[in-house]
Amino acid sequence: MIGINCLQPMPEMFNCSTAAKPASSAKNIMDSFSNILNQGLQKVNTLENQSNVLTQMLVSGEVENIHDVMIAAEKAEVAINLTMNIRDKVIRAYDEIMAMGSR
C-alpha cells in the first residue's frame, strides 16, 4: 500500500497566471453579444444577397445550373427562418421578464 506522502501537488494549482480572472464587466458582455448578433445578421444578409444574385443570373441566362440556385435559395430561407425564430424567442423572453416585475 502506498502512503499519502507520495502524492505530489500539481504545480498548475500554484501558478498565479492560471488563477481565475475577475468577471467581465457588463459593457464587455454587451459588446460581445452585440458583435455576435451583428455577425449573424450579416451572414443572413449575405446568404440572401447571394440567392438574389444567382436567381437574377439564372433568369438572365448567365447561370444554367438550377441546382446551385436552389441550394442558395434554400440556405437563405433556412437562415431567415432561424433568425425569425430567434427573434420570436427573444421577444417571448423579454415579455416574461417584464411580466415578472408586475407580479
Coordinates of N, CA and C in Angstrom, one line a residue:
M1 N 0.8 -1.2 0.0 CA 0.0 0.0 0.0 C 0.9 1.2 0.0
I2 N 0.5 2.2 -0.8 CA 1.3 3.4 -0.9 C 0.8 4.5 0.1
G3 N 1.7 5.1 0.7 CA 1.4 6.1 1.7 C 0.9 7.4 1.1
I4 N 0.3 8.2 1.9 CA -0.2 9.5 1.4 C 0.9 10.5 1.1
N5 N 2.1 10.3 1.6 CA 3.2 11.2 1.4 C 3.7 11.2 0.0
C6 N 3.3 10.1 -0.8 CA 3.8 10.1 -2.2 C 3.0 10.9 -3.1
L7 N 1.9 11.6 -2.7 CA 1.1 12.4 -3.5 C 1.8 13.8 -3.7
Q8 N 2.0 14.2 -4.9 CA 2.7 15.4 -5.2 C 1.7 16.5 -5.6
P9 N 1.9 17.7 -5.1 CA 0.9 18.8 -5.5 C 1.2 19.1 -7.0
M10 N 0.1 19.5 -7.7 CA 0.2 19.9 -9.1 C 0.7 21.4 -9.1
P11 N 1.8 21.6 -9.9 CA 2.3 23.0 -10.0 C 1.3 24.0 -10.6
E12 N 0.4 23.5 -11.4 CA -0.6 24.4 -12.0 C -1.5 25.1 -11.0
M13 N -1.7 24.4 -9.8 CA -2.5 24.9 -8.8 C -1.9 26.2 -8.1
F14 N -0.6 26.3 -8.2 CA 0.1 27.4 -7.5 C 0.5 28.5 -8.5
N15 N 0.2 28.3 -9.8 CA 0.6 29.3 -10.8 C -0.4 30.4 -10.8
C16 N 0.0 31.6 -10.5 CA -0.9 32.7 -10.4 C -1.5 33.1 -11.8
S17 N -0.8 32.8 -12.8 CA -1.3 33.2 -14.2 C -2.5 32.4 -14.6
T18 N -2.7 31.2 -14.0 CA -3.9 30.4 -14.3 C -5.0 30.6 -13.3
A19 N -4.8 31.5 -12.4 CA -5.9 31.7 -11.4 C -7.1 32.3 -12.1
A20 N -8.3 32.2 -11.5 CA -9.5 32.7 -12.1 C -9.4 34.2 -12.2
K21 N -9.8 34.7 -13.4 CA -9.8 36.1 -13.6 C -11.2 36.7 -13.2
P22 N -11.2 37.9 -12.8 CA -12.5 38.5 -12.4 C -13.4 38.5 -13.6
A23 N -14.7 38.5 -13.2 CA -15.8 38.5 -14.3 C -15.7 39.8 -15.1
S24 N -16.0 39.6 -16.4 CA -16.0 40.7 -17.3 C -17.1 41.7 -16.9
S25 N -16.9 42.9 -17.3 CA -17.8 43.9 -17.0 C -19.1 43.8 -17.9
A26 N -20.2 44.3 -17.5 CA -21.4 44.2 -18.2 C -21.3 44.8 -19.6
K27 N -20.5 45.9 -19.7 CA -20.3 46.5 -21.0 C -19.6 45.6 -22.0
N28 N -18.6 44.9 -21.5 CA -17.8 43.9 -22.4 C -18.8 42.8 -22.8
I29 N -19.6 42.3 -21.9 CA -20.5 41.3 -22.3 C -21.5 41.8 -23.3
M30 N -22.1 43.0 -23.1 CA -23.0 43.5 -24.1 C -22.3 43.8 -25.5
D31 N -21.1 44.2 -25.5 CA -20.4 44.4 -26.7 C -20.2 43.1 -27.4
S32 N -19.8 42.1 -26.7 CA -19.6 40.7 -27.2 C -20.9 40.2 -27.8
F33 N -22.0 40.3 -27.1 CA -23.3 39.9 -27.6 C -23.7 40.6 -28.8
S34 N -23.5 41.9 -28.8 CA -23.8 42.8 -29.9 C -23.0 42.4 -31.2
N35 N -21.7 42.1 -31.0 CA -20.9 41.6 -32.1 C -21.4 40.3 -32.7
I36 N -21.7 39.4 -31.8 CA -22.2 38.1 -32.3 C -23.5 38.2 -33.0
L37 N -24.4 39.1 -32.5 CA -25.7 39.3 -33.2 C -25.5 40.0 -34.6
N38 N -24.6 41.0 -34.6 CA -24.3 41.6 -35.9 C -23.7 40.7 -36.9
Q39 N -22.8 39.9 -36.5 CA -22.2 38.9 -37.4 C -23.2 37.9 -37.9
G40 N -24.1 37.5 -37.1 CA -25.1 36.5 -37.5 C -26.0 37.2 -38.5
L41 N -26.5 38.4 -38.3 CA -27.4 39.1 -39.2 C -26.7 39.4 -40.5
Q42 N -25.4 39.7 -40.5 CA -24.6 40.0 -41.7 C -24.5 38.7 -42.5
K43 N -24.4 37.6 -41.9 CA -24.3 36.3 -42.6 C -25.6 36.0 -43.3
V44 N -26.7 36.2 -42.6 CA -28.0 36.0 -43.1 C -28.2 36.9 -44.3
N45 N -27.8 38.2 -44.2 CA -28.0 39.1 -45.3 C -27.1 38.7 -46.5
T46 N -25.9 38.2 -46.2 CA -25.0 37.7 -47.3 C -25.7 36.6 -48.1
L47 N -26.2 35.6 -47.3 CA -26.9 34.5 -47.9 C -28.1 34.9 -48.8
E48 N -28.8 35.9 -48.3 CA -30.0 36.4 -49.1 C -29.5 37.1 -50.3
N49 N -28.5 37.9 -50.2 CA -27.9 38.6 -51.4 C -27.4 37.6 -52.4
Q50 N -26.7 36.6 -52.0 CA -26.2 35.6 -52.9 C -27.3 34.9 -53.6
S51 N -28.4 34.6 -52.9 CA -29.5 33.9 -53.5 C -30.1 34.8 -54.6
N52 N -30.3 36.1 -54.3 CA -30.9 37.0 -55.2 C -30.0 37.2 -56.5
V53 N -28.7 37.3 -56.3 CA -27.8 37.4 -57.4 C -27.9 36.1 -58.3
L54 N -27.8 35.0 -57.7 CA -27.9 33.7 -58.5 C -29.2 33.6 -59.2
T55 N -30.3 34.0 -58.6 CA -31.6 34.0 -59.2 C -31.7 34.9 -60.4
Q56 N -31.1 36.1 -60.3 CA -31.1 37.0 -61.4 C -30.2 36.5 -62.5
M57 N -29.1 35.9 -62.2 CA -28.2 35.3 -63.2 C -28.9 34.1 -63.9
L58 N -29.7 33.4 -63.2 CA -30.5 32.3 -63.8 C -31.5 32.8 -64.8
V59 N -32.2 33.8 -64.4 CA -33.3 34.4 -65.2 C -32.6 35.0 -66.5
S60 N -31.5 35.6 -66.3 CA -30.8 36.3 -67.5 C -30.1 35.3 -68.4
G61 N -30.0 34.0 -67.9 CA -29.3 33.0 -68.7 C -27.8 32.9 -68.5
E62 N -27.3 33.7 -67.5 CA -25.9 33.6 -67.2 C -25.5 32.3 -66.4
V63 N -26.4 31.8 -65.7 CA -26.2 30.5 -65.0 C -27.2 29.5 -65.5
E64 N -26.7 28.3 -65.8 CA -27.6 27.2 -66.3 C -27.8 26.2 -65.2
N65 N -27.1 26.2 -64.2 CA -27.2 25.2 -63.1 C -28.2 25.6 -62.1
I66 N -29.4 25.1 -62.3 CA -30.5 25.5 -61.4 C -30.3 24.9 -60.0
H67 N -29.5 23.8 -59.9 CA -29.3 23.1 -58.7 C -28.6 24.1 -57.7
D68 N -27.6 24.8 -58.1 CA -26.8 25.8 -57.3 C -27.7 26.9 -56.8
V69 N -28.6 27.4 -57.7 CA -29.5 28.4 -57.4 C -30.5 28.0 -56.3
M70 N -31.0 26.8 -56.5 CA -32.0 26.3 -55.5 C -31.3 26.1 -54.1
I71 N -30.1 25.6 -54.1 CA -29.4 25.4 -52.8 C -29.2 26.8 -52.2
A72 N -28.8 27.8 -52.9 CA -28.6 29.1 -52.4 C -29.9 29.7 -51.8
A73 N -31.0 29.5 -52.5 CA -32.3 29.9 -52.1 C -32.7 29.2 -50.8
E74 N -32.5 27.9 -50.7 CA -32.8 27.2 -49.5 C -32.0 27.6 -48.3
K75 N -30.7 27.8 -48.5 CA -29.8 28.3 -47.4 C -30.3 29.6 -46.9
A76 N -30.7 30.5 -47.8 CA -31.2 31.8 -47.4 C -32.5 31.7 -46.6
E77 N -33.4 30.8 -47.1 CA -34.7 30.6 -46.5 C -34.5 30.0 -45.1
V78 N -33.6 29.1 -44.9 CA -33.4 28.5 -43.6 C -32.8 29.5 -42.7
A79 N -31.8 30.3 -43.1 CA -31.2 31.3 -42.3 C -32.2 32.3 -41.8
I80 N -33.1 32.8 -42.8 CA -34.1 33.7 -42.4 C -35.1 33.1 -41.4
N81 N -35.5 31.9 -41.6 CA -36.5 31.3 -40.7 C -35.8 31.1 -39.3
L82 N -34.6 30.8 -39.2 CA -33.9 30.6 -38.0 C -33.8 32.0 -37.3
T83 N -33.5 33.0 -38.0 CA -33.5 34.4 -37.5 C -34.8 34.8 -36.9
M84 N -35.9 34.5 -37.6 CA -37.2 34.8 -37.2 C -37.6 34.1 -35.9
N85 N -37.2 32.8 -35.8 CA -37.4 32.0 -34.6 C -36.7 32.5 -33.4
I86 N -35.4 32.9 -33.6 CA -34.6 33.5 -32.5 C -35.3 34.8 -32.1
R87 N -35.7 35.6 -33.0 CA -36.4 36.9 -32.7 C -37.6 36.6 -31.8
D88 N -38.4 35.7 -32.2 CA -39.6 35.3 -31.5 C -39.3 34.9 -30.1
K89 N -38.3 34.1 -29.9 CA -37.9 33.6 -28.6 C -37.4 34.8 -27.7
V90 N -36.6 35.7 -28.3 CA -36.2 36.8 -27.6 C -37.3 37.7 -27.1
I91 N -38.3 37.9 -28.0 CA -39.5 38.7 -27.6 C -40.3 38.0 -26.5
R92 N -40.4 36.7 -26.6 CA -41.1 35.9 -25.5 C -40.4 36.0 -24.2
A93 N -39.1 35.9 -24.2 CA -38.3 36.0 -23.0 C -38.4 37.4 -22.4
Y94 N -38.4 38.4 -23.3 CA -38.5 39.8 -22.8 C -39.9 40.0 -22.1
D95 N -40.9 39.5 -22.8 CA -42.3 39.6 -22.2 C -42.4 38.9 -20.9
E96 N -41.7 37.7 -20.8 CA -41.8 37.0 -19.5 C -41.0 37.8 -18.4
I97 N -39.9 38.4 -18.7 CA -39.2 39.2 -17.8 C -40.0 40.4 -17.3
M98 N -40.6 41.1 -18.3 CA -41.5 42.2 -18.0 C -42.7 41.8 -17.1
A99 N -43.2 40.6 -17.3 CA -44.3 40.2 -16.6 C -43.9 39.8 -15.1
M100 N -42.7 39.5 -14.9 CA -42.2 39.2 -13.6 C -42.3 40.4 -12.7
G101 N -42.0 41.5 -13.2 CA -42.0 42.8 -12.4 C -43.4 43.2 -12.0
S102 N -44.4 42.8 -12.7 CA -45.7 43.2 -12.4 C -46.4 42.2 -11.5
R103 N -45.8 41.2 -11.1 CA -46.4 40.2 -10.2 C -46.3 40.5 -8.8

